[in-house]
Short mmCIF file of C-alpha atoms in Angstrom, two decimals:
data_model
loop_
_atom_site.label_atom_id
_atom_site.label_comp_id
_atom_site.label_asym_id
_atom_site.label_seq_id
_atom_site.Cartn_x
_atom_site.Cartn_y
_atom_site.Cartn_z
CA MET A 1 19.69 -35.57 -10.40
CA MET A 2 22.10 -34.98 -13.04
CA LEU A 3 22.47 -37.35 -15.96
CA GLN A 4 25.99 -37.44 -17.31
CA ARG A 5 26.45 -37.22 -21.04
CA LYS A 6 29.66 -38.99 -22.10
CA ASN A 7 30.42 -36.21 -25.07
CA ARG A 8 34.24 -36.07 -25.06
CA LEU A 9 35.59 -32.44 -25.47
CA ARG A 10 38.09 -31.86 -27.93
CA ALA A 11 41.08 -29.95 -26.71
CA LEU A 12 41.38 -26.76 -28.08
CA SER A 13 44.73 -25.80 -30.24
CA LEU A 14 46.73 -23.47 -27.40
CA GLY A 15 48.95 -22.21 -30.24
CA ALA A 16 46.21 -20.51 -31.97
CA VAL A 17 44.97 -19.25 -28.68
CA ALA A 18 47.85 -17.63 -27.84
CA VAL A 19 48.56 -15.67 -30.92
CA SER A 20 44.52 -14.61 -30.97
CA GLY A 21 44.97 -13.57 -27.25
CA ALA A 22 47.92 -11.88 -28.20
CA LEU A 23 45.95 -9.83 -30.76
CA ALA A 24 43.12 -9.58 -28.44
CA LEU A 25 45.22 -7.76 -25.49
CA THR A 26 46.98 -5.61 -28.15
CA ALA A 27 43.64 -4.30 -29.39
CA CYS A 28 42.76 -3.16 -25.66
CA GLY A 29 45.24 -0.47 -26.08
CA SER A 30 43.72 1.02 -29.40
CA ASP A 31 41.88 4.36 -29.75
CA ASP A 32 38.51 2.91 -29.70
CA THR A 33 35.97 5.36 -30.50
CA GLY A 34 33.04 3.16 -31.42
CA LYS A 35 29.88 3.93 -30.20
CA SER A 36 27.05 1.82 -28.83
CA SER A 37 24.53 0.87 -31.39
CA SER A 38 22.72 -2.08 -32.75
CA GLY A 39 26.05 -3.01 -34.03
CA GLY A 40 27.77 -1.66 -30.98
CA SER A 41 31.30 -1.91 -32.62
CA SER A 42 34.52 -0.11 -33.21
CA ALA A 43 35.76 -0.11 -36.72
CA SER A 44 39.44 0.04 -35.61
CA ALA A 45 40.10 -2.64 -33.20
CA SER A 46 39.28 -6.28 -34.63
CA SER A 47 38.53 -7.48 -30.95
CA THR A 48 35.97 -5.04 -30.13
CA SER A 49 34.34 -4.86 -33.59
CA SER A 50 32.86 -8.26 -33.01
CA ILE A 51 31.40 -7.15 -30.14
CA LYS A 52 27.39 -6.37 -30.03
CA CYS A 53 26.06 -3.95 -27.82
CA ASP A 54 22.20 -4.65 -29.22
CA ASN A 55 20.89 -1.37 -27.68
CA ALA A 56 22.23 -2.45 -24.07
CA LYS A 57 22.11 0.23 -21.58
CA GLY A 58 22.42 0.64 -17.75
CA GLN A 59 24.47 -0.87 -14.79
CA LEU A 60 25.33 -4.59 -14.58
CA GLN A 61 25.75 -5.65 -10.99
CA ALA A 62 27.14 -9.06 -10.44
CA SER A 63 29.32 -10.93 -7.66
CA GLY A 64 30.88 -14.26 -6.77
CA SER A 65 33.93 -16.16 -7.83
CA SER A 66 37.36 -14.21 -6.97
CA ALA A 67 39.12 -16.93 -9.21
CA GLN A 68 37.68 -15.24 -12.34
CA LYS A 69 38.21 -11.70 -11.12
CA ASN A 70 41.52 -10.92 -13.71
CA ALA A 71 39.53 -12.49 -16.32
CA ILE A 72 35.89 -10.30 -15.66
CA ASP A 73 38.14 -7.21 -15.40
CA ALA A 74 40.48 -7.92 -19.02
CA TRP A 75 36.71 -8.82 -20.41
CA VAL A 76 35.23 -5.47 -18.86
CA LYS A 77 37.86 -3.39 -20.13
CA GLN A 78 37.58 -4.68 -23.84
CA TYR A 79 33.74 -4.63 -23.50
CA THR A 80 32.74 -1.03 -22.29
CA GLN A 81 35.55 0.09 -25.08
CA ALA A 82 32.78 -1.09 -27.54
CA CYS A 83 29.57 -0.70 -25.50
CA HIS A 84 29.82 2.84 -23.89
CA ASP A 85 26.33 2.65 -22.26
CA VAL A 86 26.63 -0.47 -20.06
CA GLN A 87 28.58 0.01 -16.63
CA ILE A 88 29.33 -3.39 -15.35
CA ASN A 89 30.52 -3.77 -11.55
CA TYR A 90 31.65 -7.19 -10.33
CA ASN A 91 32.41 -7.80 -6.98
CA PRO A 92 34.68 -10.42 -6.06
CA THR A 93 33.14 -11.91 -3.15
CA GLY A 94 33.58 -15.52 -3.43
CA SER A 95 31.20 -17.94 -4.85
CA GLY A 96 29.09 -18.78 -1.98
CA ALA A 97 28.22 -14.98 -1.41
CA GLY A 98 27.89 -14.79 -5.19
CA VAL A 99 25.17 -17.54 -5.42
CA THR A 100 23.51 -16.21 -2.56
CA ALA A 101 23.33 -12.48 -3.65
CA PHE A 102 21.90 -14.17 -7.02
CA LEU A 103 19.54 -16.27 -5.36
CA GLY A 104 18.42 -13.16 -3.45
CA GLY A 105 17.77 -11.23 -6.48
CA GLN A 106 20.36 -8.71 -5.83
CA THR A 107 22.30 -9.43 -8.88
CA ALA A 108 21.98 -10.10 -12.51
CA PHE A 109 24.40 -13.33 -12.93
CA ALA A 110 27.07 -14.75 -10.29
CA GLY A 111 30.15 -16.16 -10.90
CA SER A 112 30.61 -19.47 -9.27
CA ASP A 113 33.43 -22.30 -9.31
CA SER A 114 31.11 -24.62 -8.31
CA ALA A 115 27.99 -25.33 -10.05
CA LEU A 116 24.87 -25.02 -8.59
CA LYS A 117 23.40 -27.95 -6.39
CA PRO A 118 19.92 -29.35 -7.13
CA GLU A 119 18.20 -27.22 -4.06
CA GLN A 120 19.84 -23.87 -4.87
CA ILE A 121 18.14 -24.54 -8.55
CA ALA A 122 15.05 -25.44 -6.93
CA ASP A 123 15.10 -21.76 -4.96
CA SER A 124 16.37 -20.07 -8.10
CA LYS A 125 12.45 -20.48 -9.51
CA LYS A 126 11.50 -17.87 -6.74
CA VAL A 127 14.01 -15.43 -8.72
CA CYS A 128 13.49 -16.70 -12.34
CA SER A 129 10.33 -16.09 -13.09
CA GLY A 130 8.99 -19.04 -14.64
CA GLY A 131 12.35 -20.19 -15.23
CA GLN A 132 15.21 -21.52 -13.23
CA ALA A 133 19.15 -20.66 -12.70
CA ILE A 134 21.33 -22.47 -14.92
CA ASP A 135 25.45 -23.01 -15.40
CA LEU A 136 27.31 -21.46 -18.08
CA PRO A 137 31.09 -22.71 -18.01
CA MET A 138 32.86 -19.47 -18.98
CA VAL A 139 36.21 -20.11 -17.79
CA GLY A 140 39.02 -22.25 -16.80
CA GLY A 141 42.13 -22.75 -15.54
CA PRO A 142 44.62 -24.55 -12.86
CA ILE A 143 44.38 -24.02 -8.94
CA ALA A 144 48.23 -23.27 -8.95
CA VAL A 145 49.63 -24.59 -5.18
CA GLY A 146 51.88 -21.55 -4.37
CA PHE A 147 54.98 -22.04 -1.96
CA ASN A 148 57.32 -19.65 -0.50
CA VAL A 149 60.40 -21.86 0.84
CA PRO A 150 63.56 -19.88 0.73
CA GLY A 151 66.24 -21.55 -1.03
CA VAL A 152 63.92 -23.57 -3.32
CA ASP A 153 62.75 -22.54 -6.27
CA SER A 154 61.15 -26.26 -7.37
CA LEU A 155 58.75 -28.38 -5.82
CA ILE A 156 57.14 -31.81 -6.62
CA LEU A 157 54.46 -32.81 -4.41
CA ASP A 158 51.87 -35.71 -4.78
CA PRO A 159 47.86 -35.67 -3.55
CA SER A 160 48.91 -37.80 -0.47
CA THR A 161 51.63 -35.33 0.77
CA ILE A 162 49.41 -31.95 0.04
CA ALA A 163 46.51 -33.65 1.76
CA LYS A 164 48.44 -34.32 4.79
CA ILE A 165 50.24 -30.90 4.82
CA PHE A 166 46.65 -29.22 4.50
CA ASN A 167 45.51 -31.19 7.60
CA GLY A 168 48.42 -30.73 9.93
CA LYS A 169 49.83 -33.79 9.57
CA ILE A 170 53.13 -32.88 8.07
CA LYS A 171 54.24 -29.94 9.84
CA MET A 172 58.09 -28.94 8.53
CA TRP A 173 59.44 -28.34 4.92
CA ASN A 174 61.98 -31.18 5.65
CA ASP A 175 59.47 -33.80 6.37
CA THR A 176 60.71 -37.24 5.06
CA ALA A 177 57.73 -37.52 2.69
CA ILE A 178 58.84 -34.05 0.85
CA SER A 179 62.20 -35.10 0.75
CA LYS A 180 61.29 -38.34 -1.20
CA LEU A 181 59.51 -36.57 -3.61
CA ASN A 182 62.30 -33.96 -3.93
CA PRO A 183 66.01 -35.63 -4.29
CA GLY A 184 68.68 -33.43 -4.10
CA VAL A 185 66.76 -30.14 -3.15
CA LYS A 186 67.84 -29.20 -0.09
CA LEU A 187 64.93 -28.60 2.30
CA PRO A 188 64.88 -26.15 5.29
CA ALA A 189 63.94 -26.94 8.96
CA LEU A 190 61.24 -24.52 8.33
CA LYS A 191 57.79 -24.94 10.05
CA ILE A 192 55.06 -24.80 7.37
CA GLN A 193 52.41 -22.25 7.00
CA ALA A 194 49.27 -23.76 5.53
CA PHE A 195 46.75 -21.07 4.50
CA HIS A 196 42.91 -21.77 3.40
CA ARG A 197 40.12 -19.20 2.30
CA SER A 198 38.34 -17.90 5.23
CA ASP A 199 35.46 -17.17 3.16
CA GLU A 200 33.18 -19.92 1.16
CA SER A 201 34.79 -20.66 -2.07
CA GLY A 202 34.54 -22.65 -5.37
CA THR A 203 38.28 -22.86 -5.48
CA THR A 204 38.33 -24.46 -1.96
CA ASP A 205 35.48 -26.79 -3.22
CA ASN A 206 37.38 -27.67 -6.68
CA PHE A 207 40.65 -27.87 -4.23
CA THR A 208 39.15 -30.39 -1.98
CA LYS A 209 37.81 -32.79 -4.58
CA TYR A 210 40.75 -33.23 -5.93
CA LEU A 211 41.87 -34.22 -2.85
CA ILE A 212 38.79 -36.48 -2.14
CA ALA A 213 39.04 -37.74 -5.69
CA THR A 214 43.21 -38.73 -5.44
CA ALA A 215 44.26 -38.94 -1.68
CA LYS A 216 40.65 -39.96 0.30
CA SER A 217 42.51 -41.79 2.82
CA ASP A 218 44.54 -38.63 3.67
CA TRP A 219 41.56 -36.21 3.37
CA PRO A 220 38.76 -37.73 5.41
CA TYR A 221 36.46 -34.33 4.67
CA SER A 222 33.10 -34.39 2.39
CA GLY A 223 34.02 -31.43 0.77
CA GLY A 224 32.39 -28.12 -0.08
CA LYS A 225 32.83 -24.26 -0.46
CA ALA A 226 33.71 -24.11 3.51
CA TRP A 227 36.81 -25.23 4.59
CA GLN A 228 36.74 -28.08 6.95
CA ALA A 229 40.37 -29.50 8.11
CA LYS A 230 41.20 -27.67 11.61
CA GLY A 231 44.19 -25.49 12.10
CA GLY A 232 46.01 -23.71 9.55
CA GLN A 233 45.53 -20.31 9.00
CA SER A 234 43.38 -18.03 6.52
CA ALA A 235 42.81 -15.26 4.05
CA GLN A 236 39.75 -13.51 2.31
CA GLY A 237 39.78 -14.70 -1.55
CA SER A 238 42.18 -15.69 -3.83
CA SER A 239 44.08 -12.62 -3.71
CA GLY A 240 44.67 -12.57 0.14
CA LEU A 241 45.58 -16.31 0.04
CA ALA A 242 48.66 -14.96 -2.67
CA GLN A 243 49.57 -12.11 -0.28
CA GLN A 244 49.93 -14.54 2.42
CA VAL A 245 52.43 -16.81 0.12
CA LYS A 246 54.19 -13.88 -1.28
CA GLN A 247 54.77 -12.49 2.55
CA THR A 248 55.17 -15.33 4.78
CA SER A 249 58.47 -17.63 4.81
CA GLY A 250 57.26 -21.11 4.77
CA ALA A 251 53.71 -20.42 3.24
CA ILE A 252 51.91 -22.62 0.79
CA SER A 253 48.42 -22.47 -0.41
CA TYR A 254 46.08 -22.57 -3.57
CA PHE A 255 44.70 -20.02 -5.78
CA GLU A 256 44.26 -19.63 -9.50
CA LEU A 257 47.42 -19.28 -11.41
CA SER A 258 46.36 -15.84 -12.81
CA TYR A 259 47.05 -14.96 -8.94
CA ALA A 260 50.70 -16.54 -8.95
CA ALA A 261 52.62 -13.35 -10.11
CA ASP A 262 55.23 -11.44 -8.38
CA GLY A 263 57.61 -14.37 -7.63
CA ILE A 264 55.23 -16.96 -6.40
CA LYS A 265 56.62 -20.05 -7.27
CA THR A 266 54.17 -23.05 -7.96
CA VAL A 267 54.34 -26.70 -7.16
CA ASP A 268 54.50 -29.50 -9.86
CA LEU A 269 51.82 -32.36 -9.36
CA LYS A 270 53.10 -35.76 -9.27
CA THR A 271 50.35 -37.83 -11.33
CA GLY A 272 50.37 -41.02 -13.13
CA ALA A 273 52.62 -39.89 -15.75
CA SER A 274 56.20 -40.17 -16.03
CA THR A 275 57.28 -36.47 -15.44
CA PRO A 276 55.33 -34.08 -13.19
CA ALA A 277 52.59 -31.88 -14.31
CA LYS A 278 53.26 -28.06 -14.31
CA ALA A 279 50.56 -25.60 -13.46
CA THR A 280 50.27 -24.11 -17.04
CA VAL A 281 47.49 -22.97 -18.98
CA GLU A 282 48.31 -25.86 -21.78
CA ASN A 283 48.29 -28.33 -19.15
CA ALA A 284 45.18 -27.35 -17.76
CA THR A 285 43.14 -27.58 -21.04
CA LYS A 286 44.29 -30.91 -21.70
CA ALA A 287 42.65 -32.19 -18.50
CA ILE A 288 39.34 -29.77 -18.70
CA ALA A 289 38.92 -31.46 -22.29
CA SER A 290 38.41 -34.81 -20.62
CA ALA A 291 35.57 -33.42 -18.69
CA THR A 292 31.88 -34.66 -19.44
CA VAL A 293 28.80 -32.73 -19.45
CA ALA A 294 26.53 -33.67 -16.02
CA GLY A 295 23.97 -30.89 -16.41
CA THR A 296 20.40 -31.50 -17.87
CA GLY A 297 18.27 -29.23 -20.44
CA LYS A 298 20.32 -25.93 -20.99
CA ASP A 299 22.28 -26.47 -17.79
CA MET A 300 25.99 -26.87 -18.59
CA ALA A 301 27.66 -28.16 -15.69
CA LEU A 302 30.87 -30.31 -15.93
CA LYS A 303 31.90 -33.09 -14.07
CA LEU A 304 36.01 -33.02 -14.18
CA ASN A 305 38.41 -35.58 -14.23
CA TYR A 306 40.83 -35.25 -11.63
CA GLN A 307 42.78 -38.21 -12.21
CA PRO A 308 43.54 -37.88 -16.35
CA THR A 309 46.07 -40.22 -17.99
CA GLU A 310 47.47 -37.85 -20.40
CA ALA A 311 50.99 -37.11 -19.97
CA GLY A 312 51.20 -33.37 -19.02
CA ALA A 313 47.92 -33.12 -17.93
CA TYR A 314 47.44 -30.73 -14.70
CA PRO A 315 44.55 -32.53 -12.88
CA LEU A 316 44.45 -29.89 -10.30
CA THR A 317 41.67 -27.56 -12.25
CA LEU A 318 38.54 -25.76 -12.04
CA VAL A 319 35.75 -24.64 -14.29
CA THR A 320 34.03 -20.79 -13.49
CA TYR A 321 30.43 -20.80 -14.24
CA GLU A 322 28.33 -17.62 -14.96
CA ILE A 323 24.73 -18.35 -13.57
CA VAL A 324 21.95 -16.70 -14.91
CA CYS A 325 18.33 -17.54 -15.27
CA ASP A 326 17.32 -19.24 -18.75
CA LYS A 327 14.08 -17.47 -18.15
CA GLY A 328 12.63 -15.05 -16.20
CA ASN A 329 15.43 -12.34 -16.16
CA LYS A 330 14.97 -8.62 -15.53
CA ALA A 331 14.19 -6.94 -18.26
CA ASP A 332 16.05 -3.71 -17.38
CA THR A 333 19.27 -5.97 -17.45
CA LEU A 334 18.64 -8.85 -19.61
CA ALA A 335 19.90 -7.08 -22.87
CA ALA A 336 23.33 -6.23 -21.18
CA VAL A 337 23.27 -9.54 -19.85
CA LYS A 338 23.38 -11.23 -23.19
CA SER A 339 25.62 -8.50 -24.86
CA PHE A 340 28.42 -9.10 -22.22
CA LEU A 341 28.15 -13.09 -21.77
CA SER A 342 27.66 -13.40 -25.71
CA TYR A 343 31.05 -11.24 -25.58
CA THR A 344 32.96 -13.61 -22.90
CA ALA A 345 31.67 -16.53 -24.83
CA SER A 346 32.73 -15.65 -28.09
CA GLU A 347 36.00 -16.68 -29.55
CA ASP A 348 37.53 -12.88 -29.05
CA GLY A 349 36.80 -13.37 -25.35
CA GLN A 350 38.05 -16.68 -24.77
CA ASN A 351 40.86 -15.79 -26.75
CA GLN A 352 41.95 -13.25 -23.85
CA LEU A 353 42.14 -15.84 -21.57
CA ALA A 354 45.11 -17.78 -22.17
CA ASP A 355 47.38 -14.63 -21.77
CA ALA A 356 45.54 -13.82 -18.63
CA LYS A 357 46.39 -17.36 -17.34
CA TYR A 358 43.28 -18.61 -17.73
CA ALA A 359 42.33 -21.65 -19.93
CA PRO A 360 39.53 -21.35 -22.73
CA ILE A 361 36.35 -23.42 -22.42
CA PRO A 362 36.83 -26.22 -25.13
CA ALA A 363 35.37 -25.49 -28.52
CA GLU A 364 32.72 -28.20 -28.58
CA ILE A 365 30.95 -27.02 -25.18
CA ASN A 366 31.87 -23.56 -25.76
CA SER A 367 29.79 -23.56 -29.04
CA LYS A 368 26.64 -24.91 -26.96
CA VAL A 369 27.02 -21.79 -24.31
CA ARG A 370 26.92 -19.45 -27.03
CA GLU A 371 23.86 -20.62 -28.16
CA THR A 372 22.23 -20.99 -24.86
CA ILE A 373 23.12 -17.21 -23.98
CA SER A 374 21.30 -16.41 -27.31
CA SER A 375 17.95 -18.26 -25.98
CA LEU A 376 17.99 -16.32 -22.35
CA SER A 377 14.78 -14.78 -22.25
#
């Protein structure tokens, strides 16, 4: 039901993002005494001075993608310094649970790492009086493949090998397939402990979409938010997977780069380029910039390119969408939804993402997102 438009997205200037992001985070620590008003800003902090509260008040309940939790936390901290009359409660329950809660009328917006399906858009008309739910791309970034192999500091894997590991076909770290990709690396005779999400997750959906697109013969599944392969171990949320990798010898899993902290090492992906691609914000942005718009009307769902040809482009990426009603939003939360999302989609809001290890949405598509947010009713 979705038509692709061949609009090529321009890559952002990452140097400018890094500098602006640093300025934004510096402003987070400032003494912001701005009060909520139609201007809704602080004169002392440049990143909060552009936030327009527009008389927004009350509580915003939202839930969904755990992938964007760290981004949401940074945004909420900055936003509420300017808009004191708004309280935002975001519960990182996972994309599947977040969409379900939104379609049940329990939240003002949802976060999902996968665009809505046609049947979900149809269901949303019961909640969005006179309208329907739409996808607004807000956060991008690499899905890192984190590993914990004693004595191994760097690791190169290709799609086929990753698929076989998570499908239980490769069971030991010194398997020949892994050794061939990592000449000179001393791999231990250690059992692989592969962890996947126990909850429905857009991260799982995007991770398996990558395997389907690049290693279909080794990943014979249809994909989706629920994990389909047999075997392996599971944990709740991206934070749960990262914790398992950190504490389990021989572990490997997938989660957003922002969760690859405290010494967690990440896999370099072998692609068609001459050198493997590292999981970095810059490399993810290169890949996301080659996405195309698949949504129609005000829906901004994107079709990602899992097989980019550009050198350095990291193909295992995701885009997190904020899901809202285009029309029929609840009157008591509409002002706050528009105010908060206008900030997250603003230049200041997007500039915070790089330092939080997320990839900003390319400027061309983000300008359309801001226009759509302003028209919400």
